[in-house]
Amino acid sequence: MRKQWKQIAEDIRGIHGANDFLPLHEPTFSETEVEYVSDCLRTGWVSSVGKYVDEFERRLAEYTGVRRAIAVVNGTAALHIALKVAGVQANEEVLMPALTFIATANAISYVQAIPHFIDVSEETLGIDPKKLEEHIREIGIIDKGQLINKVTGRVIRAVVPMHTFGHAVDLDPLIDICERYGLVLVEDAAESLGSYYKGKHTGGFGLVGALSFNGNKIMTTGGGGAILTNDEKLADYAKHITTTAKIPHRWEYRHDEIGYNYRMPNINAAIGCAQLEKMNHFIESKRLLTTRYQQLFKKIEGVQLLIEPSFGKSNYWLQTLLIDENTHARDSILDILNGEGVMARPIWTPLDQLTPYADCPKADLSVTNLLNNRVINIPSTPLQGEYHG
Ligand SMILES: *Cc1c(COP(=O)(O)O)cnc(C)c1O
């Protein structure tokens, strides 16, 4: 087994043409980023006002096909405000996958709501609509048009699916469940810029969605995020409360509620404008990498490369291996690959196993728990030397 995975490490290196340490995901920059950032520095527009923020928001809306985008400081802040403008209230429950980055649950906590964990599907690694419906039938009752958790007595307000590693979840049945049970759909699209469900960009299916441009995502603004919505009123409100809820005036400081200083600085938006111009290249390059990895792993027994679902087109942000635990031991693979300088990571610890979320309501999480020992991410940076933009 050690010999086999040492060879795989070497083959992965070969695919990337790498001689030294191979990270999981590195940002790719060119002269355009330097040019736009220099423009900010030269003109002095580096902070909370400037043309790049407006331009980035306009281009994001255009790229995603969602009517409005509001640029903010990070993806977690975007999710926080998405939940707030979607009307999620204190002491309400929000249904979400147990297998996601902790930010999804943290954002729910920031509006004083309670995460309620649902199992995921093996096909998408995202929330499983069938198991969601079964669970709602088991624990829910409708009272005065609202879904109530009869175990806790709390209102269940929303569902927050997450498109894991850039693979869209099956949204149609989720939308159907939301309609039938009066739930609000808020999409955590932090990992799925450039991913589509049945031809439509992810993040625009719910009432509100959230994107992240952290340094490890498919494109980056250094740190950053965006709120997406097709609802103009919600978009205006999200813009208002992410910019300290200040009423526009030539000199007066008047604020009509407790707002947030979540606005993306101009300098970050400048990087974002340049990165967005490369998105098609990033996706093409990542899909090419998938093809190369497929060739490599089709020869390896008990290892399967995760491929986009039939109903979606994935950005393939992080390349993902599904290992058969009877053939391979996750931690030995991680030990060997990382030891060889080929960075590899397991999927997140299921959130119900973490101290801050141990007491949250949850459904049967059998697939989540199995996947926890089976999923490994391998180096996913767009292939070097194949871009000259
Ligand atoms: C990255 C990420 C976030 C948060 O984004 P930040 O910009 O790091 O705050 C939220 N949810 C998921 C699933 C993510 O992967």
PDB file of C-alpha atoms in Angstrom, residues 31-188:
ATOM      1  CA  GLU A  31      -0.342  41.207 -14.794  1.00  0.00           C
ATOM      2  CA  THR A  32      -4.009  42.222 -14.792  1.00  0.00           C
ATOM      3  CA  GLU A  33      -4.292  41.912 -10.994  1.00  0.00           C
ATOM      4  CA  VAL A  34      -1.098  43.962 -10.595  1.00  0.00           C
ATOM      5  CA  GLU A  35      -2.432  46.608 -12.966  1.00  0.00           C
ATOM      6  CA  TYR A  36      -5.837  46.989 -11.259  1.00  0.00           C
ATOM      7  CA  VAL A  37      -4.362  46.999  -7.734  1.00  0.00           C
ATOM      8  CA  SER A  38      -1.723  49.544  -8.812  1.00  0.00           C
ATOM      9  CA  ASP A  39      -4.550  51.699 -10.109  1.00  0.00           C
ATOM     10  CA  CYS A  40      -6.110  51.652  -6.593  1.00  0.00           C
ATOM     11  CA  LEU A  41      -2.788  52.556  -4.985  1.00  0.00           C
ATOM     12  CA  ARG A  42      -1.946  55.285  -7.486  1.00  0.00           C
ATOM     13  CA  THR A  43      -5.368  56.933  -7.204  1.00  0.00           C
ATOM     14  CA  GLY A  44      -5.653  56.442  -3.424  1.00  0.00           C
ATOM     15  CA  TRP A  45      -8.970  54.572  -3.722  1.00  0.00           C
ATOM     16  CA  VAL A  46      -7.954  51.566  -1.631  1.00  0.00           C
ATOM     17  CA  SER A  47     -10.701  51.299   0.934  1.00  0.00           C
ATOM     18  CA  SER A  48     -14.466  51.407   1.289  1.00  0.00           C
ATOM     19  CA  VAL A  49     -15.239  53.602  -1.730  1.00  0.00           C
ATOM     20  CA  GLY A  50     -14.119  53.243  -5.330  1.00  0.00           C
ATOM     21  CA  LYS A  51     -15.071  52.155  -8.822  1.00  0.00           C
ATOM     22  CA  TYR A  52     -13.923  48.524  -8.549  1.00  0.00           C
ATOM     23  CA  VAL A  53     -16.543  47.556  -5.947  1.00  0.00           C
ATOM     24  CA  ASP A  54     -19.399  48.683  -8.214  1.00  0.00           C
ATOM     25  CA  GLU A  55     -17.706  47.137 -11.238  1.00  0.00           C
ATOM     26  CA  PHE A  56     -17.092  43.822  -9.454  1.00  0.00           C
ATOM     27  CA  GLU A  57     -20.718  43.658  -8.313  1.00  0.00           C
ATOM     28  CA  ARG A  58     -21.925  44.385 -11.845  1.00  0.00           C
ATOM     29  CA  ARG A  59     -19.651  41.735 -13.377  1.00  0.00           C
ATOM     30  CA  LEU A  60     -20.602  39.140 -10.751  1.00  0.00           C
ATOM     31  CA  ALA A  61     -24.291  39.643 -11.508  1.00  0.00           C
ATOM     32  CA  GLU A  62     -23.530  39.305 -15.196  1.00  0.00           C
ATOM     33  CA  TYR A  63     -21.368  36.188 -14.739  1.00  0.00           C
ATOM     34  CA  THR A  64     -23.836  34.369 -12.491  1.00  0.00           C
ATOM     35  CA  GLY A  65     -26.987  35.569 -14.225  1.00  0.00           C
ATOM     36  CA  VAL A  66     -28.375  36.596 -10.842  1.00  0.00           C
ATOM     37  CA  ARG A  67     -29.926  40.070 -10.842  1.00  0.00           C
ATOM     38  CA  ARG A  68     -27.875  41.547  -7.989  1.00  0.00           C
ATOM     39  CA  ALA A  69     -24.568  40.861  -6.240  1.00  0.00           C
ATOM     40  CA  ILE A  70     -23.347  42.680  -3.113  1.00  0.00           C
ATOM     41  CA  ALA A  71     -19.619  42.389  -2.403  1.00  0.00           C
ATOM     42  CA  VAL A  72     -18.630  41.894   1.245  1.00  0.00           C
ATOM     43  CA  VAL A  73     -15.545  41.138   3.359  1.00  0.00           C
ATOM     44  CA  ASN A  74     -15.805  37.331   3.284  1.00  0.00           C
ATOM     45  CA  GLY A  75     -18.109  34.426   2.530  1.00  0.00           C
ATOM     46  CA  THR A  76     -19.123  33.950   6.151  1.00  0.00           C
ATOM     47  CA  ALA A  77     -20.307  37.581   6.333  1.00  0.00           C
ATOM     48  CA  ALA A  78     -22.187  37.036   3.050  1.00  0.00           C
ATOM     49  CA  LEU A  79     -23.970  34.011   4.550  1.00  0.00           C
ATOM     50  CA  HIS A  80     -24.710  35.912   7.769  1.00  0.00           C
ATOM     51  CA  ILE A  81     -26.408  38.742   5.873  1.00  0.00           C
ATOM     52  CA  ALA A  82     -28.105  36.313   3.447  1.00  0.00           C
ATOM     53  CA  LEU A  83     -29.785  34.584   6.406  1.00  0.00           C
ATOM     54  CA  LYS A  84     -30.683  37.895   8.020  1.00  0.00           C
ATOM     55  CA  VAL A  85     -32.318  39.403   4.926  1.00  0.00           C
ATOM     56  CA  ALA A  86     -34.065  36.064   4.272  1.00  0.00           C
ATOM     57  CA  GLY A  87     -35.851  36.645   7.588  1.00  0.00           C
ATOM     58  CA  VAL A  88     -34.301  33.916   9.743  1.00  0.00           C
ATOM     59  CA  GLN A  89     -35.026  34.881  13.366  1.00  0.00           C
ATOM     60  CA  ALA A  90     -33.526  34.091  16.740  1.00  0.00           C
ATOM     61  CA  ASN A  91     -34.456  30.674  18.140  1.00  0.00           C
ATOM     62  CA  GLU A  92     -35.609  29.302  14.776  1.00  0.00           C
ATOM     63  CA  GLU A  93     -34.086  26.176  13.242  1.00  0.00           C
ATOM     64  CA  VAL A  94     -32.311  26.037   9.893  1.00  0.00           C
ATOM     65  CA  LEU A  95     -31.895  22.723   8.061  1.00  0.00           C
ATOM     66  CA  MET A  96     -28.412  22.223   6.646  1.00  0.00           C
ATOM     67  CA  PRO A  97     -25.995  19.427   5.710  1.00  0.00           C
ATOM     68  CA  ALA A  98     -23.859  18.009   8.542  1.00  0.00           C
ATOM     69  CA  LEU A  99     -20.958  17.721   6.091  1.00  0.00           C
ATOM     70  CA  THR A 100     -19.842  21.254   5.273  1.00  0.00           C
ATOM     71  CA  PHE A 101     -17.321  23.865   6.362  1.00  0.00           C
ATOM     72  CA  ILE A 102     -18.165  25.225   9.830  1.00  0.00           C
ATOM     73  CA  ALA A 103     -18.925  28.707   8.408  1.00  0.00           C
ATOM     74  CA  THR A 104     -22.372  27.520   7.258  1.00  0.00           C
ATOM     75  CA  ALA A 105     -23.354  26.688  10.849  1.00  0.00           C
ATOM     76  CA  ASN A 106     -21.565  29.729  12.293  1.00  0.00           C
ATOM     77  CA  ALA A 107     -23.536  32.109  10.066  1.00  0.00           C
ATOM     78  CA  ILE A 108     -26.764  30.493  11.300  1.00  0.00           C
ATOM     79  CA  SER A 109     -25.547  31.029  14.869  1.00  0.00           C
ATOM     80  CA  TYR A 110     -24.786  34.714  14.161  1.00  0.00           C
ATOM     81  CA  VAL A 111     -28.525  35.348  13.614  1.00  0.00           C
ATOM     82  CA  GLN A 112     -29.149  33.375  16.852  1.00  0.00           C
ATOM     83  CA  ALA A 113     -30.815  30.558  14.969  1.00  0.00           C
ATOM     84  CA  ILE A 114     -30.049  26.861  15.474  1.00  0.00           C
ATOM     85  CA  PRO A 115     -28.507  24.545  12.849  1.00  0.00           C
ATOM     86  CA  HIS A 116     -30.440  21.303  12.321  1.00  0.00           C
ATOM     87  CA  PHE A 117     -28.245  18.724  10.613  1.00  0.00           C
ATOM     88  CA  ILE A 118     -29.365  16.576   7.664  1.00  0.00           C
ATOM     89  CA  ASP A 119     -27.544  13.725   5.924  1.00  0.00           C
ATOM     90  CA  VAL A 120     -25.846  14.072   2.533  1.00  0.00           C
ATOM     91  CA  SER A 121     -26.003  12.094  -0.701  1.00  0.00           C
ATOM     92  CA  GLU A 122     -23.076  10.011  -1.878  1.00  0.00           C
ATOM     93  CA  GLU A 123     -23.527  11.272  -5.425  1.00  0.00           C
ATOM     94  CA  THR A 124     -23.180  15.018  -4.716  1.00  0.00           C
ATOM     95  CA  LEU A 125     -21.765  15.046  -1.146  1.00  0.00           C
ATOM     96  CA  GLY A 126     -24.475  17.696  -0.561  1.00  0.00           C
ATOM     97  CA  ILE A 127     -27.765  17.608   1.346  1.00  0.00           C
ATOM     98  CA  ASP A 128     -29.931  14.616   0.356  1.00  0.00           C
ATOM     99  CA  PRO A 129     -33.452  15.813  -0.600  1.00  0.00           C
ATOM    100  CA  LYS A 130     -34.992  12.350   0.010  1.00  0.00           C
ATOM    101  CA  LYS A 131     -33.602  12.078   3.517  1.00  0.00           C
ATOM    102  CA  LEU A 132     -34.552  15.697   4.177  1.00  0.00           C
ATOM    103  CA  GLU A 133     -38.172  14.991   3.273  1.00  0.00           C
ATOM    104  CA  GLU A 134     -38.259  11.792   5.358  1.00  0.00           C
ATOM    105  CA  HIS A 135     -36.864  13.653   8.340  1.00  0.00           C
ATOM    106  CA  ILE A 136     -39.330  16.537   8.019  1.00  0.00           C
ATOM    107  CA  ARG A 137     -42.187  13.993   7.886  1.00  0.00           C
ATOM    108  CA  GLU A 138     -40.857  12.371  11.030  1.00  0.00           C
ATOM    109  CA  ILE A 139     -40.248  15.426  13.233  1.00  0.00           C
ATOM    110  CA  GLY A 140     -42.325  18.193  11.655  1.00  0.00           C
ATOM    111  CA  ILE A 141     -45.881  19.400  11.970  1.00  0.00           C
ATOM    112  CA  ILE A 142     -47.509  22.330  10.198  1.00  0.00           C
ATOM    113  CA  ASP A 143     -49.083  24.835  12.559  1.00  0.00           C
ATOM    114  CA  LYS A 144     -50.671  28.064  11.246  1.00  0.00           C
ATOM    115  CA  GLY A 145     -48.775  27.611   7.985  1.00  0.00           C
ATOM    116  CA  GLN A 146     -45.417  27.203   9.709  1.00  0.00           C
ATOM    117  CA  LEU A 147     -43.287  24.104   9.957  1.00  0.00           C
ATOM    118  CA  ILE A 148     -42.632  23.278  13.621  1.00  0.00           C
ATOM    119  CA  ASN A 149     -40.147  20.782  14.994  1.00  0.00           C
ATOM    120  CA  LYS A 150     -42.417  18.847  17.342  1.00  0.00           C
ATOM    121  CA  VAL A 151     -39.426  17.576  19.325  1.00  0.00           C
ATOM    122  CA  THR A 152     -38.053  21.045  20.186  1.00  0.00           C
ATOM    123  CA  GLY A 153     -41.180  23.155  19.628  1.00  0.00           C
ATOM    124  CA  ARG A 154     -39.206  25.594  17.478  1.00  0.00           C
ATOM    125  CA  VAL A 155     -40.119  27.013  14.071  1.00  0.00           C
ATOM    126  CA  ILE A 156     -38.080  25.552  11.185  1.00  0.00           C
ATOM    127  CA  ARG A 157     -37.508  28.526   8.899  1.00  0.00           C
ATOM    128  CA  ALA A 158     -35.030  27.718   6.170  1.00  0.00           C
ATOM    129  CA  VAL A 159     -32.923  25.175   4.276  1.00  0.00           C
ATOM    130  CA  VAL A 160     -29.280  25.968   3.445  1.00  0.00           C
ATOM    131  CA  PRO A 161     -27.818  23.537   0.884  1.00  0.00           C
ATOM    132  CA  MET A 162     -24.109  23.750   0.056  1.00  0.00           C
ATOM    133  CA  HIS A 163     -22.580  22.759  -3.296  1.00  0.00           C
ATOM    134  CA  THR A 164     -19.649  20.698  -2.047  1.00  0.00           C
ATOM    135  CA  PHE A 165     -16.313  21.196  -3.827  1.00  0.00           C
ATOM    136  CA  GLY A 166     -18.267  22.777  -6.692  1.00  0.00           C
ATOM    137  CA  HIS A 167     -20.733  19.940  -7.375  1.00  0.00           C
ATOM    138  CA  ALA A 168     -24.340  21.162  -7.434  1.00  0.00           C
ATOM    139  CA  VAL A 169     -26.859  19.485  -5.147  1.00  0.00           C
ATOM    140  CA  ASP A 170     -30.141  18.311  -6.659  1.00  0.00           C
ATOM    141  CA  LEU A 171     -32.007  21.623  -6.336  1.00  0.00           C
ATOM    142  CA  ASP A 172     -35.411  20.841  -7.924  1.00  0.00           C
ATOM    143  CA  PRO A 173     -36.585  18.476  -5.152  1.00  0.00           C
ATOM    144  CA  LEU A 174     -35.246  20.926  -2.553  1.00  0.00           C
ATOM    145  CA  ILE A 175     -37.192  23.802  -4.107  1.00  0.00           C
ATOM    146  CA  ASP A 176     -40.252  21.557  -4.100  1.00  0.00           C
ATOM    147  CA  ILE A 177     -39.796  20.720  -0.400  1.00  0.00           C
ATOM    148  CA  CYS A 178     -39.360  24.422   0.439  1.00  0.00           C
ATOM    149  CA  GLU A 179     -42.584  25.268  -1.390  1.00  0.00           C
ATOM    150  CA  ARG A 180     -44.600  22.521   0.275  1.00  0.00           C
ATOM    151  CA  TYR A 181     -43.382  23.214   3.811  1.00  0.00           C
ATOM    152  CA  GLY A 182     -43.116  27.016   3.609  1.00  0.00           C
ATOM    153  CA  LEU A 183     -39.330  27.032   4.018  1.00  0.00           C
ATOM    154  CA  VAL A 184     -36.937  29.690   2.706  1.00  0.00           C
ATOM    155  CA  LEU A 185     -34.079  28.477   0.484  1.00  0.00           C
ATOM    156  CA  VAL A 186     -30.697  30.125   1.110  1.00  0.00           C
ATOM    157  CA  GLU A 187     -27.797  28.720  -0.931  1.00  0.00           C
ATOM    158  CA  ASP A 188     -24.287  28.435   0.408  1.00  0.00           C
TER     159      ASP A 188
END
